[in-house]
Short mmCIF file of C-alpha atoms in Angstrom, two decimals:
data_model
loop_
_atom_site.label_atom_id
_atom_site.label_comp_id
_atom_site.label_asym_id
_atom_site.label_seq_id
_atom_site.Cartn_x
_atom_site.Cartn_y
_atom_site.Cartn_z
CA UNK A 116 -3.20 41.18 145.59
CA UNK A 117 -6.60 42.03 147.44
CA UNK A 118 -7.67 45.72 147.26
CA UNK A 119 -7.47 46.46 151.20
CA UNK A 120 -7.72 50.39 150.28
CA UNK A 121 -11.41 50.84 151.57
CA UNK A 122 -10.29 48.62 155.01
CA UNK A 123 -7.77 50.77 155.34
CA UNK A 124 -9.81 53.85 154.97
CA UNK A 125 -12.34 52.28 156.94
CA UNK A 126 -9.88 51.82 159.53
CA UNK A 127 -7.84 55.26 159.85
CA UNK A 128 -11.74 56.55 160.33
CA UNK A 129 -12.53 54.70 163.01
CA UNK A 130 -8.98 55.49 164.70
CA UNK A 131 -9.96 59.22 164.58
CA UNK A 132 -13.32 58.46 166.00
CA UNK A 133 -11.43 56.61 169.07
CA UNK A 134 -9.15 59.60 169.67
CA UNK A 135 -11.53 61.74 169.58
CA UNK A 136 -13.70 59.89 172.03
CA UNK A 137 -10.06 59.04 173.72
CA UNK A 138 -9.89 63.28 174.54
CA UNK A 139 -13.36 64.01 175.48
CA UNK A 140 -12.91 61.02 178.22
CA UNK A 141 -9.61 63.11 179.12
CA UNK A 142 -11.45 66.61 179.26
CA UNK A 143 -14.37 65.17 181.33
CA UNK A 144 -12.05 63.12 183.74
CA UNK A 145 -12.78 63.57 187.18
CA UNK A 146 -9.31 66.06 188.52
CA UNK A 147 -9.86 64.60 191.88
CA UNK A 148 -9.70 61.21 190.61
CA UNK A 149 -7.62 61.06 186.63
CA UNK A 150 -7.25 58.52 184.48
CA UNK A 151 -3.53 56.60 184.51
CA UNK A 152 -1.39 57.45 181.82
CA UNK A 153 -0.96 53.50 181.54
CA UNK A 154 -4.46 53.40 180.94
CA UNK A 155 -4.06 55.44 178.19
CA UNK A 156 -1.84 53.10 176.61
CA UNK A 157 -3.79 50.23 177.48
CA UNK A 158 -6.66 51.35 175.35
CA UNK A 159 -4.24 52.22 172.75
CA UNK A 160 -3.14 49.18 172.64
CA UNK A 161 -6.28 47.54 172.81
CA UNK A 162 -7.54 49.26 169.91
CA UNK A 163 -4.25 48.42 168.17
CA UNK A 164 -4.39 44.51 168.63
CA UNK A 165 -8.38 44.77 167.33
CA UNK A 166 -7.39 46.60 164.16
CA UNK A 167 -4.49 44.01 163.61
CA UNK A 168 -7.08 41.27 163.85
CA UNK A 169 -9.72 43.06 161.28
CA UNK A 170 -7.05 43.43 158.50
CA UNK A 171 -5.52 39.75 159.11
CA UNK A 172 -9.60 38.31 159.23
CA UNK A 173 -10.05 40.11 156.24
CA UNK A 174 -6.83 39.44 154.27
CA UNK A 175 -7.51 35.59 155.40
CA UNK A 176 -11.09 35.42 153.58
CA UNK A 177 -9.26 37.46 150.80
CA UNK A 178 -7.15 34.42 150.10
CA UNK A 179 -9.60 31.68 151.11
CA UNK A 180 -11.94 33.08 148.47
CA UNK A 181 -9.07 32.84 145.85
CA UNK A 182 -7.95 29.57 146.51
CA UNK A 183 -11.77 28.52 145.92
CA UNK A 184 -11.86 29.66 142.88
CA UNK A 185 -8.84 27.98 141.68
CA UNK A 186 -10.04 24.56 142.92
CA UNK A 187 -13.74 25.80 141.03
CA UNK A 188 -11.77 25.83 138.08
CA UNK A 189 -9.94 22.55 138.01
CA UNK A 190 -13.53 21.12 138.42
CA UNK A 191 -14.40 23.25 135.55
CA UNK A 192 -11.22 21.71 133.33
CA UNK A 193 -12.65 17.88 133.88
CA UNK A 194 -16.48 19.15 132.79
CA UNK A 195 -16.96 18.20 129.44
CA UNK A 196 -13.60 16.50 128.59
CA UNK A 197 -13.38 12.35 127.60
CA UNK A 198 -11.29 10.52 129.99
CA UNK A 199 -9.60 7.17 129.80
CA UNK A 200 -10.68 4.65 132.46
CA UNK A 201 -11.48 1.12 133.19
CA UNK A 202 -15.40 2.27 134.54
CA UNK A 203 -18.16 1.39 132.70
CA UNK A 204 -18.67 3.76 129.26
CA UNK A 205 -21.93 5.13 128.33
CA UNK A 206 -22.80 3.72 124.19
CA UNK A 207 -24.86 5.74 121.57
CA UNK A 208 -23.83 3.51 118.42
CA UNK A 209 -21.00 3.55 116.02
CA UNK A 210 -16.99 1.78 116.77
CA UNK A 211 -15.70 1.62 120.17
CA UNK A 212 -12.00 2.05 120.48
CA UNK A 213 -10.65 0.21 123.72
CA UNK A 214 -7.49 -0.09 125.35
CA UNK A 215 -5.92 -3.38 126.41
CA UNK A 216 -2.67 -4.65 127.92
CA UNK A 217 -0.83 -6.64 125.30
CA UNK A 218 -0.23 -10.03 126.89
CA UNK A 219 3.23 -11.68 126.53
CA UNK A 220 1.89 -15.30 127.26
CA UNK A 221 -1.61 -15.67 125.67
CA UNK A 222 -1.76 -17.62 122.53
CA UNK A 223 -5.59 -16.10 122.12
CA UNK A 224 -8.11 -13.87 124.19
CA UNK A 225 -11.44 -12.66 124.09
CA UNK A 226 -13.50 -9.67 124.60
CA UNK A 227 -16.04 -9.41 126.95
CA UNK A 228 -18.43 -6.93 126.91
CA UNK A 229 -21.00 -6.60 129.64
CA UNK A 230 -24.07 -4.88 130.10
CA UNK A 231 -25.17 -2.43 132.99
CA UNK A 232 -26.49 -5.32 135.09
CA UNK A 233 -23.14 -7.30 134.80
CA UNK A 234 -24.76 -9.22 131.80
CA UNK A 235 -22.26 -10.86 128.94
CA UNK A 236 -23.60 -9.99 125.72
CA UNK A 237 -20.69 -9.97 123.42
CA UNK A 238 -17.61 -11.96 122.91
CA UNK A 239 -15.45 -11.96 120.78
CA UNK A 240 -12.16 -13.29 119.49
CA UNK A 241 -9.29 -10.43 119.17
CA UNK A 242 -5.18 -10.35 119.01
CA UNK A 243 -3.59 -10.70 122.65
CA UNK A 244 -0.83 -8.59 121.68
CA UNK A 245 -3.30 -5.51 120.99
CA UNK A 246 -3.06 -2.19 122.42
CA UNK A 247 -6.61 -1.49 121.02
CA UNK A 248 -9.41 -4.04 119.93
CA UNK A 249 -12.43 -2.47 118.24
CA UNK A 250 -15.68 -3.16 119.34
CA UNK A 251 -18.42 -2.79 116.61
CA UNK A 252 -21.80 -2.30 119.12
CA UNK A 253 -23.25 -5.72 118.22
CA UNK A 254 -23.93 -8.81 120.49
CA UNK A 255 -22.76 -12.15 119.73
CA UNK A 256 -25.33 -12.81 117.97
CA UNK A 257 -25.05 -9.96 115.58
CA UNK A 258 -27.69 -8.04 116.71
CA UNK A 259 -27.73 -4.39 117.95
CA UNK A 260 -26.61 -4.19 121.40
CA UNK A 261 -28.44 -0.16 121.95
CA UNK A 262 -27.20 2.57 124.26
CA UNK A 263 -26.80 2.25 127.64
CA UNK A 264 -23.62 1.80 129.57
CA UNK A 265 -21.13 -1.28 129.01
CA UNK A 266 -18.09 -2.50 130.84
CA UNK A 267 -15.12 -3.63 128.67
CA UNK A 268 -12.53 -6.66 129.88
CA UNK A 269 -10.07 -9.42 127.99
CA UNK A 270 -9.81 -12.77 129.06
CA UNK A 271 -6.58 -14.52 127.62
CA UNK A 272 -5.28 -17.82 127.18
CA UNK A 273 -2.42 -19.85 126.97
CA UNK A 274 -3.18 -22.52 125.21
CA UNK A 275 -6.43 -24.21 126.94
CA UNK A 276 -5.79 -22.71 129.90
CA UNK A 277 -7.79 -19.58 131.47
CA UNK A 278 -5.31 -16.41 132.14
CA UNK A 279 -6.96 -13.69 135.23
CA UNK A 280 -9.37 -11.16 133.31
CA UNK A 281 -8.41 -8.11 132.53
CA UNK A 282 -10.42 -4.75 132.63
CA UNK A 283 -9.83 -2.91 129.44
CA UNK A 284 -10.55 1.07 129.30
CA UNK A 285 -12.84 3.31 127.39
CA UNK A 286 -13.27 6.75 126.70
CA UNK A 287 -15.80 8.28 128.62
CA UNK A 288 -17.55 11.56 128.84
CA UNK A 289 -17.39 13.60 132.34
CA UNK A 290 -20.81 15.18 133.06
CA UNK A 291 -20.17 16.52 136.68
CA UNK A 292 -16.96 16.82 139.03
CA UNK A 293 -16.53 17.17 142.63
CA UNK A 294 -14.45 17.40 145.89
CA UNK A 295 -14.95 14.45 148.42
CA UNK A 296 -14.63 15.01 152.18
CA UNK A 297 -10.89 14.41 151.17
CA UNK A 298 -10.43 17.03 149.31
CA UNK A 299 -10.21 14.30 146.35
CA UNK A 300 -11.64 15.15 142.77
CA UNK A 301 -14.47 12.58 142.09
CA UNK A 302 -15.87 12.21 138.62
CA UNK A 303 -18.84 11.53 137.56
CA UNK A 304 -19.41 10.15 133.70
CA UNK A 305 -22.35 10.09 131.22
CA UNK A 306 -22.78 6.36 131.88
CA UNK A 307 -23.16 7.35 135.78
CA UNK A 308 -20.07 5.77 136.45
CA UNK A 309 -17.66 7.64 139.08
CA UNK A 310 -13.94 7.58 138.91
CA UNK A 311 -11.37 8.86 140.83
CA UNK A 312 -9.00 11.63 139.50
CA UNK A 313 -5.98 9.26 140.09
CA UNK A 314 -7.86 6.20 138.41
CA UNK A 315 -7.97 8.69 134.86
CA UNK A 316 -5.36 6.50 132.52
CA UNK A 317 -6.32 9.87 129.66
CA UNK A 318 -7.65 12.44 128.74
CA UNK A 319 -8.48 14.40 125.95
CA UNK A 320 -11.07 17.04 124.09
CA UNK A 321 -13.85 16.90 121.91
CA UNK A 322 -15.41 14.08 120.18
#
């Protein structure tokens, strides 16, 4: 709850300072000419409706500030953690583990893998009923394919014929997250790739 002790204080101070001021205007009235009792009240009142608006100002920032923190730290919670997506996957060498959708009607498929500038430079024949393929970081031609980010996708086919491509999904590192002007989480990978919160298929920690 927010600590509106010192307000209050503040408050109650300033109320004594206005009655105060309230009697001296009373004692130095002119007798030929006094103040209305209802204006009396009316700067009671007055003062009333002001302090009613301090506290509520200050109880509203008091709440705004909390709830800004607690969308600070579900950024915090996606900084640093791998998520599952179909957006391009930054590569520093070693096995890469990526998700497919089993097909029910290709007899074969192959993986594509595809450089930052939309480049083939690996495919590869793997099982169309795979949940996961493994992709070993070499071209086609055997040769290192290096860091950088690649983009992951399975073309099937049923017999000779030439099923739709389909995007497969990596892991991916999250290096900075933010709120669009919807209020939407945007991430932002090591590959410089940016996903959508509701485009994240997984997640998970570490390595």
């Amino acid at each position: 709850m927010p600590d509106v002790s010192g307000r209050g204080s503040a408050l109650a101070s300033d109320f004594d300072t206005f009655l105060k001021m309230l009697t001296v205007q009373a004692r130095n009235q002119d007798p030929l000419n006094p103040l209305d009792a209802t204006d009396y009240a009316t700067q009671l009142a007055t003062f009333s409706n002001v302090e009613q608006q301090v506290m509520t100002n200050d109880l509203l920032a008091d709440i705004s500030a909390a709830v800004s923190g607690s969308r600070l730290d579900t950024l915090r919670a996606w900084v640093g953690a791998q998520i599952l997506s179909e957006a391009p996957a930054r590569y520093d060498g070693g096995d890469v583990a990526i998700r497919t959708v089993p097909s029910e009607v290709a007899t074969s498929a192959d993986l594509v893998v595809s450089d930052a500038a939309g480049q083939e430079i690996f495919r590869g024949l793997v099982d169309p009923t795979a949940a996961t393929v493994i992709w070993d970081g070499t071209r086609t031609d055997g040769t290192a394919a290096g860091t950088g980010p690649f983009s992951f996708a399975v073309e099937g086919f049923a017999g000779t014929e030439a099923l739709p491509s389909q995007p497969a999904a990596v892991y991916g590192r999250v290096a900075e997250a933010r709120f669009d002007e919807g209020g939407r989480t945007v991430l932002t990978l090591e590959s410089g790739a940016e996903v959508s919160e509701d485009d994240v298929m997984g997640m998970r920690i570490g390595k």
